[in-house]
PDB file of C-alpha atoms and ligand atoms in Angstrom:
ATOM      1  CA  UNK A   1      68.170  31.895 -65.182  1.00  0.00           C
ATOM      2  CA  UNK A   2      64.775  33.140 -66.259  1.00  0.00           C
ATOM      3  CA  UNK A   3      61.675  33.795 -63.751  1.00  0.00           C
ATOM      4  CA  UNK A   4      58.636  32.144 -63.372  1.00  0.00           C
ATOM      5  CA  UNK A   5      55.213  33.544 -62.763  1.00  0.00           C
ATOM      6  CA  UNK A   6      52.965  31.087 -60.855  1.00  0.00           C
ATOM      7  CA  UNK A   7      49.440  31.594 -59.726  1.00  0.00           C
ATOM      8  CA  UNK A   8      47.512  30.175 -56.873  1.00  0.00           C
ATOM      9  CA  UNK A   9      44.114  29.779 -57.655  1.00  0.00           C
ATOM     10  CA  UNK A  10      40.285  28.763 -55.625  1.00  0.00           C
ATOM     11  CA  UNK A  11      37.680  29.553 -53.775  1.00  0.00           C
ATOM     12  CA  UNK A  12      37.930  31.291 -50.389  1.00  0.00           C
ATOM     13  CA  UNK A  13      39.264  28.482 -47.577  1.00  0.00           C
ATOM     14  CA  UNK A  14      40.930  26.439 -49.499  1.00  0.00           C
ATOM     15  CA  UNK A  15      44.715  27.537 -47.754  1.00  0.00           C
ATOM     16  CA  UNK A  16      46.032  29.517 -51.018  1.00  0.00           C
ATOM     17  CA  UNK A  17      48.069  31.482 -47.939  1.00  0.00           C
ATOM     18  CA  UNK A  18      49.551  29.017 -46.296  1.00  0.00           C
ATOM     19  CA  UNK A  19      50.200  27.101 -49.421  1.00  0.00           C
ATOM     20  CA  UNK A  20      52.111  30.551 -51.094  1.00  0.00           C
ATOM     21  CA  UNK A  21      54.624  31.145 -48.132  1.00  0.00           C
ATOM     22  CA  UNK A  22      55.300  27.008 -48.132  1.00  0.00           C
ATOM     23  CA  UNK A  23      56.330  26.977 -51.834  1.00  0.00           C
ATOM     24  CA  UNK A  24      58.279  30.156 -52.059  1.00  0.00           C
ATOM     25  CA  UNK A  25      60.534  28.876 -49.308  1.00  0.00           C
ATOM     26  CA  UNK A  26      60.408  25.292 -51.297  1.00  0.00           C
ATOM     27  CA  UNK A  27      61.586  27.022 -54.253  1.00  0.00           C
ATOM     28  CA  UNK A  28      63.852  29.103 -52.481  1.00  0.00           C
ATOM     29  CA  UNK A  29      65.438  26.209 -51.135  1.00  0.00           C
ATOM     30  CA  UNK A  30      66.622  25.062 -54.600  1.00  0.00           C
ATOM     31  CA  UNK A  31      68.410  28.590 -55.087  1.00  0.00           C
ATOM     32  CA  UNK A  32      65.987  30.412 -56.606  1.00  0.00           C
ATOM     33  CA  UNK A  33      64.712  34.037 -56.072  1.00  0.00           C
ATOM     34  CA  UNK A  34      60.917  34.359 -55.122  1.00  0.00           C
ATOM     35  CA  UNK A  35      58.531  37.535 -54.455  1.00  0.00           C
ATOM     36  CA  UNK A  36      55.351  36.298 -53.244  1.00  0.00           C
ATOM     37  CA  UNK A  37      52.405  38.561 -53.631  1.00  0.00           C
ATOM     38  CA  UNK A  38      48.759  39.221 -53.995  1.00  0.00           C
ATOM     39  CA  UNK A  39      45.354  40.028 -55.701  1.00  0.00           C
ATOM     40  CA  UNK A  40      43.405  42.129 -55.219  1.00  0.00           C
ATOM     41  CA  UNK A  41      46.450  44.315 -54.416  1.00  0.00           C
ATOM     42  CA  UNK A  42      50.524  43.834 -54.556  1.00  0.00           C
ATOM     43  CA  UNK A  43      51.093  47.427 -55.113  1.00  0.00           C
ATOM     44  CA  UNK A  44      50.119  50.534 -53.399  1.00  0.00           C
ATOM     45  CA  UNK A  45      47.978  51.574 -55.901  1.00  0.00           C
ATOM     46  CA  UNK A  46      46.497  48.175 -56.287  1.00  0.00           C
ATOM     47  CA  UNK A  47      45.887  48.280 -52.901  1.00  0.00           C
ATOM     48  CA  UNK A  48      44.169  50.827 -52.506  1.00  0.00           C
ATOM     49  CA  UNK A  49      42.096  49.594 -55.337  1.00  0.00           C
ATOM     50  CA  UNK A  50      41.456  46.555 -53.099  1.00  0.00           C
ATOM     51  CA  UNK A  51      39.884  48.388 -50.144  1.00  0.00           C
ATOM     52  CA  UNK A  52      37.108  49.830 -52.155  1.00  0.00           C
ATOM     53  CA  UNK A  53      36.433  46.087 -53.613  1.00  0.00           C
ATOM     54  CA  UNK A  54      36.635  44.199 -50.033  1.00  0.00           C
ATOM     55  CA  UNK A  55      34.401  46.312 -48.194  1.00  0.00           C
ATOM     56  CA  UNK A  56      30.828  47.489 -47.842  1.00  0.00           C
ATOM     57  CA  UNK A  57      27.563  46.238 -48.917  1.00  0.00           C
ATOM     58  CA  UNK A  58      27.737  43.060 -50.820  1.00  0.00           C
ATOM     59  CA  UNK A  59      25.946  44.837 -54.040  1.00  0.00           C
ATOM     60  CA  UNK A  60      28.035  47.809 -53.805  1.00  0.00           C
ATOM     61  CA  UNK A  61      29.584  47.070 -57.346  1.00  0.00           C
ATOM     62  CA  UNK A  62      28.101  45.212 -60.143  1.00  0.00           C
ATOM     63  CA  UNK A  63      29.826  42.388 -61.845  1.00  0.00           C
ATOM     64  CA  UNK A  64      30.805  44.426 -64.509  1.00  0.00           C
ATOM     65  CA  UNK A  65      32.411  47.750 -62.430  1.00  0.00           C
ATOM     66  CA  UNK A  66      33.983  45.123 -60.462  1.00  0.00           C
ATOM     67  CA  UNK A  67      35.744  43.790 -63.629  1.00  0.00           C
ATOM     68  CA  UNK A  68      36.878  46.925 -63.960  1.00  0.00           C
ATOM     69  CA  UNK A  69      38.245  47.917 -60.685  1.00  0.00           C
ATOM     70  CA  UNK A  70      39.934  44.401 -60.813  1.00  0.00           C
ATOM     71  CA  UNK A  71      41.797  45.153 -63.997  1.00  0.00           C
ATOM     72  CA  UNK A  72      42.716  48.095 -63.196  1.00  0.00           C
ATOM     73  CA  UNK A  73      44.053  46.788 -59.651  1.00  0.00           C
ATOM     74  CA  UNK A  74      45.876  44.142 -62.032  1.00  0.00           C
ATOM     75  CA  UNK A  75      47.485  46.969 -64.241  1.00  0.00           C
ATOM     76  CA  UNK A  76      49.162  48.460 -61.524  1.00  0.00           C
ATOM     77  CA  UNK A  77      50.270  45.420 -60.002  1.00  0.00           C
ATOM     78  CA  UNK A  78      51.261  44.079 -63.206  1.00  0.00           C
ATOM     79  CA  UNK A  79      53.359  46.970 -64.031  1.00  0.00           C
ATOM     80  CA  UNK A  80      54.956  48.217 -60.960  1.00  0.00           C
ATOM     81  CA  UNK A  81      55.903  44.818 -58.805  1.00  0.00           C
ATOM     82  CA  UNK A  82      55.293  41.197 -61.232  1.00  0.00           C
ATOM     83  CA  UNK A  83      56.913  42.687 -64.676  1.00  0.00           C
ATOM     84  CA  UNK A  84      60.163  44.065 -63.226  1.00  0.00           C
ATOM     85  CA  UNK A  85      60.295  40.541 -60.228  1.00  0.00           C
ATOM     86  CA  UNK A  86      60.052  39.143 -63.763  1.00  0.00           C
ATOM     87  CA  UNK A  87      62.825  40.898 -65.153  1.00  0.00           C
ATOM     88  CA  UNK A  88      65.506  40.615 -62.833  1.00  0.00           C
ATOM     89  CA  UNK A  89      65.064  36.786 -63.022  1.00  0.00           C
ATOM     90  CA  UNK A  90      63.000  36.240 -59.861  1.00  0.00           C
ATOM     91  CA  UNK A  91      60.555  33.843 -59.391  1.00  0.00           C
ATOM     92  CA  UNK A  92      56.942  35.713 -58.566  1.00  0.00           C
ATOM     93  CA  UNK A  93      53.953  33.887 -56.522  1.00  0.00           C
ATOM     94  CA  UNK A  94      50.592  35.581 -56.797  1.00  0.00           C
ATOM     95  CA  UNK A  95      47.784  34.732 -54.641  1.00  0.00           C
ATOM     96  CA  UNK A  96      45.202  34.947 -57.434  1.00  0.00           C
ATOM     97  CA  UNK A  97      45.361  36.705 -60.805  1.00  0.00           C
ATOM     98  CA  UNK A  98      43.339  36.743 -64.025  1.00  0.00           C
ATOM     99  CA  UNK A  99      41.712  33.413 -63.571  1.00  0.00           C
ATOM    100  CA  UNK A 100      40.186  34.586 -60.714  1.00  0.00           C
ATOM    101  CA  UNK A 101      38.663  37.729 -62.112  1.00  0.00           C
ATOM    102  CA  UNK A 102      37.026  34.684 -65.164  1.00  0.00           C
ATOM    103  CA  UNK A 103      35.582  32.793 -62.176  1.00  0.00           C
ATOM    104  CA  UNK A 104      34.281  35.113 -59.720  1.00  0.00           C
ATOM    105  CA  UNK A 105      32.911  38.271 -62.258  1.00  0.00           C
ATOM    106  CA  UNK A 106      32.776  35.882 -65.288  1.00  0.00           C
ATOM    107  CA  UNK A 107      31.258  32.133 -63.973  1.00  0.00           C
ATOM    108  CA  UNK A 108      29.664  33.604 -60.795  1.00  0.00           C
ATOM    109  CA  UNK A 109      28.848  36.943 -62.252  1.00  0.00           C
ATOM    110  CA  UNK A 110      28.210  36.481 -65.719  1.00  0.00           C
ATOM    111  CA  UNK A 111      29.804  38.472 -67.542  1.00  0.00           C
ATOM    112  CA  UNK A 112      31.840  36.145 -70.980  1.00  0.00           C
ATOM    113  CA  UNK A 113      35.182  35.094 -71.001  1.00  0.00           C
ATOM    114  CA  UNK A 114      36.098  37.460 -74.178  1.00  0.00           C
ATOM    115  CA  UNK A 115      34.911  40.676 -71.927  1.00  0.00           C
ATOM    116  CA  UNK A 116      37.442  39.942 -69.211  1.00  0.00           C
ATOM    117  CA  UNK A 117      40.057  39.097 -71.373  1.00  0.00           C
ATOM    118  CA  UNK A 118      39.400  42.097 -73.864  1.00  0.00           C
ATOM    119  CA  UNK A 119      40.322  44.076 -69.903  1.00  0.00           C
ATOM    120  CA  UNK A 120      43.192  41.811 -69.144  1.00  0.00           C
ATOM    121  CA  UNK A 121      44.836  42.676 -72.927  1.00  0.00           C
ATOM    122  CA  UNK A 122      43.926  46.722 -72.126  1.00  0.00           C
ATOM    123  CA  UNK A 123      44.878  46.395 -68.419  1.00  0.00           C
ATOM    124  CA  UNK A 124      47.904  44.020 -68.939  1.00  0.00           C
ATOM    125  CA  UNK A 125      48.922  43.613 -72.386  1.00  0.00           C
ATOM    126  CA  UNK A 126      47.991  39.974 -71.697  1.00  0.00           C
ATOM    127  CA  UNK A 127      49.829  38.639 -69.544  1.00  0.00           C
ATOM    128  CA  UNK A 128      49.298  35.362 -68.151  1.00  0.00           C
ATOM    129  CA  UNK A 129      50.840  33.209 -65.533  1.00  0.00           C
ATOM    130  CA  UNK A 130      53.455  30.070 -66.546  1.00  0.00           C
ATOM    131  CA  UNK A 131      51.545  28.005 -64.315  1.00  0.00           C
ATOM    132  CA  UNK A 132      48.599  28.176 -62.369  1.00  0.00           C
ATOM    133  CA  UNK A 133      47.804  26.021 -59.242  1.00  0.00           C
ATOM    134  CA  UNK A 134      44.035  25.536 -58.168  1.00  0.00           C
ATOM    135  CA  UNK A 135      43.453  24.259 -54.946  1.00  0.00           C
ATOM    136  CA  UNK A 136      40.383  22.023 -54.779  1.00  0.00           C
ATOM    137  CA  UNK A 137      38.286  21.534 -51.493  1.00  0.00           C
ATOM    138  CA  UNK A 138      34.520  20.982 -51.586  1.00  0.00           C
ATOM    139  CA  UNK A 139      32.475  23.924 -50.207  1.00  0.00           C
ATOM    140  CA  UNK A 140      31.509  23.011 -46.919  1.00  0.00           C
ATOM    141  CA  UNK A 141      34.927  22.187 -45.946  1.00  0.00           C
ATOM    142  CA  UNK A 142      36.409  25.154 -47.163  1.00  0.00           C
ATOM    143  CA  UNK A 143      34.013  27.456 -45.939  1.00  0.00           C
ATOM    144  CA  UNK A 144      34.986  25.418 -42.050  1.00  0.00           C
ATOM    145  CA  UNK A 145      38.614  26.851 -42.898  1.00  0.00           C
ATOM    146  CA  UNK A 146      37.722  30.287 -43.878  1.00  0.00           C
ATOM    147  CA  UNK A 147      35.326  31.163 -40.978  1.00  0.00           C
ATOM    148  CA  UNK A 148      37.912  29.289 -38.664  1.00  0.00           C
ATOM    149  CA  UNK A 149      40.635  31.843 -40.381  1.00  0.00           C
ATOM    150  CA  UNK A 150      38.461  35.234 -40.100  1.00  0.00           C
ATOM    151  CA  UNK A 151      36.380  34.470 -36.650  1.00  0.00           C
ATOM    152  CA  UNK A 152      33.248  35.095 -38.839  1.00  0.00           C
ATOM    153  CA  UNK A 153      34.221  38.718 -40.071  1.00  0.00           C
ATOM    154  CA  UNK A 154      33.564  38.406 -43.904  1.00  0.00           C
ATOM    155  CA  UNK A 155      34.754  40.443 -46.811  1.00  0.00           C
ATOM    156  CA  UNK A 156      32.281  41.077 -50.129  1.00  0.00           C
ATOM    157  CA  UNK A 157      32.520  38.425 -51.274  1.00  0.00           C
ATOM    158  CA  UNK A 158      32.263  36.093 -48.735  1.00  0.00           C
ATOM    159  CA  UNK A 159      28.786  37.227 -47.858  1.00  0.00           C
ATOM    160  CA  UNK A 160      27.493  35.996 -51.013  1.00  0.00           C
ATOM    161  CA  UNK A 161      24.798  33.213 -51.238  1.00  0.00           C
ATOM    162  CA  UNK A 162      25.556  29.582 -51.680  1.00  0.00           C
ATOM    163  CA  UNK A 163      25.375  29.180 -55.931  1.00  0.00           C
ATOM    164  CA  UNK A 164      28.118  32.024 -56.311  1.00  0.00           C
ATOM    165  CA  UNK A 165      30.543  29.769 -54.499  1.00  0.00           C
ATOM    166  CA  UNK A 166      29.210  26.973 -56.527  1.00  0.00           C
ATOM    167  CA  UNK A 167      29.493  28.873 -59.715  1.00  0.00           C
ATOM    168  CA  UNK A 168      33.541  29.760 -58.380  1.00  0.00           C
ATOM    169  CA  UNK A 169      34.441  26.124 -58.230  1.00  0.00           C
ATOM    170  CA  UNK A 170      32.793  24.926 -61.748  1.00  0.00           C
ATOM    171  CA  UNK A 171      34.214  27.876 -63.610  1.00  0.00           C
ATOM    172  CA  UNK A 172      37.698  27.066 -62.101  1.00  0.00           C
ATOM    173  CA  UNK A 173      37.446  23.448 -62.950  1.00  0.00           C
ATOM    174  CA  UNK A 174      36.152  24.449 -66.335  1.00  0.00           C
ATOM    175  CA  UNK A 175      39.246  26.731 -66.935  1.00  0.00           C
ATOM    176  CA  UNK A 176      41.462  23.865 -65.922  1.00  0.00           C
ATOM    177  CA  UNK A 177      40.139  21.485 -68.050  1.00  0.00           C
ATOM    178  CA  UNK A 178      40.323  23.762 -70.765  1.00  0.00           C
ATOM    179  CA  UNK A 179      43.987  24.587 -70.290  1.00  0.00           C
ATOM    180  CA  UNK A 180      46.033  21.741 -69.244  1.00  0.00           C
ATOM    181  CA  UNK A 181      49.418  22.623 -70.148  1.00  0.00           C
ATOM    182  CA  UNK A 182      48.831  25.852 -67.725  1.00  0.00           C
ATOM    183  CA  UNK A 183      46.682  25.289 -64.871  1.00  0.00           C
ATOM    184  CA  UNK A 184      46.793  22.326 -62.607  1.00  0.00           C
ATOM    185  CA  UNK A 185      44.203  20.950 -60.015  1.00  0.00           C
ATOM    186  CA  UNK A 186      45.626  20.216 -56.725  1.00  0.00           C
ATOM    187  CA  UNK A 187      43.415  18.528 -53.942  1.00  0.00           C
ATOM    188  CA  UNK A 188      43.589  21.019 -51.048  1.00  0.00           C
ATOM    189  CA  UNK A 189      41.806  18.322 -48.733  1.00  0.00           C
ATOM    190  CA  UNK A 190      45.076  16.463 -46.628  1.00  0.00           C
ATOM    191  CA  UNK A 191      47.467  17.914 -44.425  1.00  0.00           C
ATOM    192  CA  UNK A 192      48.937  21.499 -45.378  1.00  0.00           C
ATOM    193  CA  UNK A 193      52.132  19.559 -45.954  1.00  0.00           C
ATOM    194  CA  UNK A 194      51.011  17.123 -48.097  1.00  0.00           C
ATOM    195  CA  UNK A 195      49.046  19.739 -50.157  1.00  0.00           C
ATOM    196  CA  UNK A 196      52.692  21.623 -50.889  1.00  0.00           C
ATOM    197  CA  UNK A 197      54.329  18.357 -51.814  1.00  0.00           C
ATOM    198  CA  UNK A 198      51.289  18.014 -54.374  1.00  0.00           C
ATOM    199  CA  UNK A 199      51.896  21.777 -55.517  1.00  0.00           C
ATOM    200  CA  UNK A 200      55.238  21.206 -56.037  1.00  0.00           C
ATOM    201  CA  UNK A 201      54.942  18.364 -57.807  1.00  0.00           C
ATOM    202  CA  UNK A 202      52.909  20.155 -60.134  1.00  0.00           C
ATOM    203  CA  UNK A 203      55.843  22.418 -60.623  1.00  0.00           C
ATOM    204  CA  UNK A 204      57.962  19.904 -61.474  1.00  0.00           C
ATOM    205  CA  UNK A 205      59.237  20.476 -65.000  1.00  0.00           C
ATOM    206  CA  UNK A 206      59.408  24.380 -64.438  1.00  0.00           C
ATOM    207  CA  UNK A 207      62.096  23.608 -61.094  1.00  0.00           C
TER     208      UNK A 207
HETATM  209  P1  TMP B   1      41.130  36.843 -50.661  1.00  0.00           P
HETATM  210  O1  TMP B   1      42.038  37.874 -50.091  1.00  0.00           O
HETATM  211  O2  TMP B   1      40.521  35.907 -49.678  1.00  0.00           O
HETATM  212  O3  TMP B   1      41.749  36.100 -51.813  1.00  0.00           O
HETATM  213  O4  TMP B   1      39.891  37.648 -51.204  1.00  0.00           O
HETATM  214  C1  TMP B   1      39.836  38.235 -52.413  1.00  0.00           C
HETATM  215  C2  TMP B   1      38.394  38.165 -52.851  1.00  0.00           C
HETATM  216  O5  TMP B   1      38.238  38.862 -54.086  1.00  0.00           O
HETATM  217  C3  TMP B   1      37.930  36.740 -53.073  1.00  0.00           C
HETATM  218  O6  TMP B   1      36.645  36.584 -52.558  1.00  0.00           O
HETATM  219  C4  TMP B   1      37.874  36.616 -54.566  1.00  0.00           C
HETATM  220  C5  TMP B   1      37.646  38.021 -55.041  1.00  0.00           C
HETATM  221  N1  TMP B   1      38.243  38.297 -56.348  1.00  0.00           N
HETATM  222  C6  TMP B   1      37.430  38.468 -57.450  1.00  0.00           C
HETATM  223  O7  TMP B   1      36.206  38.386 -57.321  1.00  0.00           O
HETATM  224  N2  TMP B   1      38.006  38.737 -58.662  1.00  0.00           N
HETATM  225  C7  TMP B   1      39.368  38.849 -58.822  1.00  0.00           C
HETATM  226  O8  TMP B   1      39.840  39.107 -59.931  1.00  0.00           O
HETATM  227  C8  TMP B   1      40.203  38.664 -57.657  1.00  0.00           C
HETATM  228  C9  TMP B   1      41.688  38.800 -57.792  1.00  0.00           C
HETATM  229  C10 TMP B   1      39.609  38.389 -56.455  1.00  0.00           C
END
């Protein structure tokens, strides 16, 4: 029995938590293995990584060192907790991964698609999920959930304006246009349960 590497994918809100822990017990219910983790982070060194990147002054990096730090978050994550899950078999659940860094540095921040995948091939040799789950919710809504989640106490990237968030979504719904057979949009907007039955039915052929 091979493992499967599935991402979770959005904007901030959306319930990319609550809908990892649901579907790793889903999946471990049909006798399956499953590691959930996280980006930025998943290892100690990536997390590290990820407390320079959440905190300060919302123009503390540029797009562009932020790439980098992300990558190189994403090598040591890649290399020390998702290859080896992937190699005993196990199923591994990432909140977040590569599609993230196209949509946030690349859509919101500008900087092209071959860039971030010239880091990802450096950083990773490559590699990419076997499917990737995007949950959809418009931005008001989903920045409701989010400040109801964090009492108001927002990270980097959080505090930034309006259009960034707007940029987020359309590069993720670009991305899953443009990849069909890998990434899947799931409406985040009903109940958390019937958001998980939707996930999982997007991981049908792979269960
Ligand atoms: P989260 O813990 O709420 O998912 O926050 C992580 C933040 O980092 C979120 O605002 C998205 C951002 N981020 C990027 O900008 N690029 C990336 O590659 C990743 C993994 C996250």
């Amino acid at each position: 029995m091979s493992g499967k590497f599935i991402t979770l994918e959005g904007g901030e809100g959306v319930g990319k938590s609550t809908q990892l822990k649901a579907l790793a017990e889903a999946i471990r219910a049909r006798g399956h293995s499953v590691v959930t983790t996280r980006e930025p982070g998943g290892s100690p060194g990536a997390e590290a990584i990820r407390a320079l990147l959440m905190t300060g002054d919302v123009d503390r990096w540029s797009p562009r060192a932020e790439a980098l730090l992300f990558a190189a978050a994403r090598a040591d994550h890649v290399e020390k907790t998702i290859r080896p899950a992937l190699a005993r078999g196990e199923w591994v659940l990432c909140d977040r991964f590569i599609d993230s860094t196209r949509a946030y540095q690349g859509g919101a921040g500008g900087l092209s698609d071959s860039d971030i995948m010239a880091l990802h091939g450096v950083g990773s040799a490559g590699l990419m999920p076997d499917r990737t789950l995007v949950l959809t919710l418009d931005l008001d809504q989903a920045a409701g959930r989010a400040e109801a989640r964090d009492g108001g106490k927002a990270d980097r990237f959080a505090l930034q304006h309006e259009q960034y968030h707007r940029d987020v979504a359309n590069a993720f719904q670009a991305m899953a246009v443009a990849s069909p057979e890998r990434m899947r949009l799931v409406s985040a907007v009903g109940s958390p349960e019937e958001v998980t039955a939707l996930s999982l039915a997007a991981l049908g052929d792979l269960l």
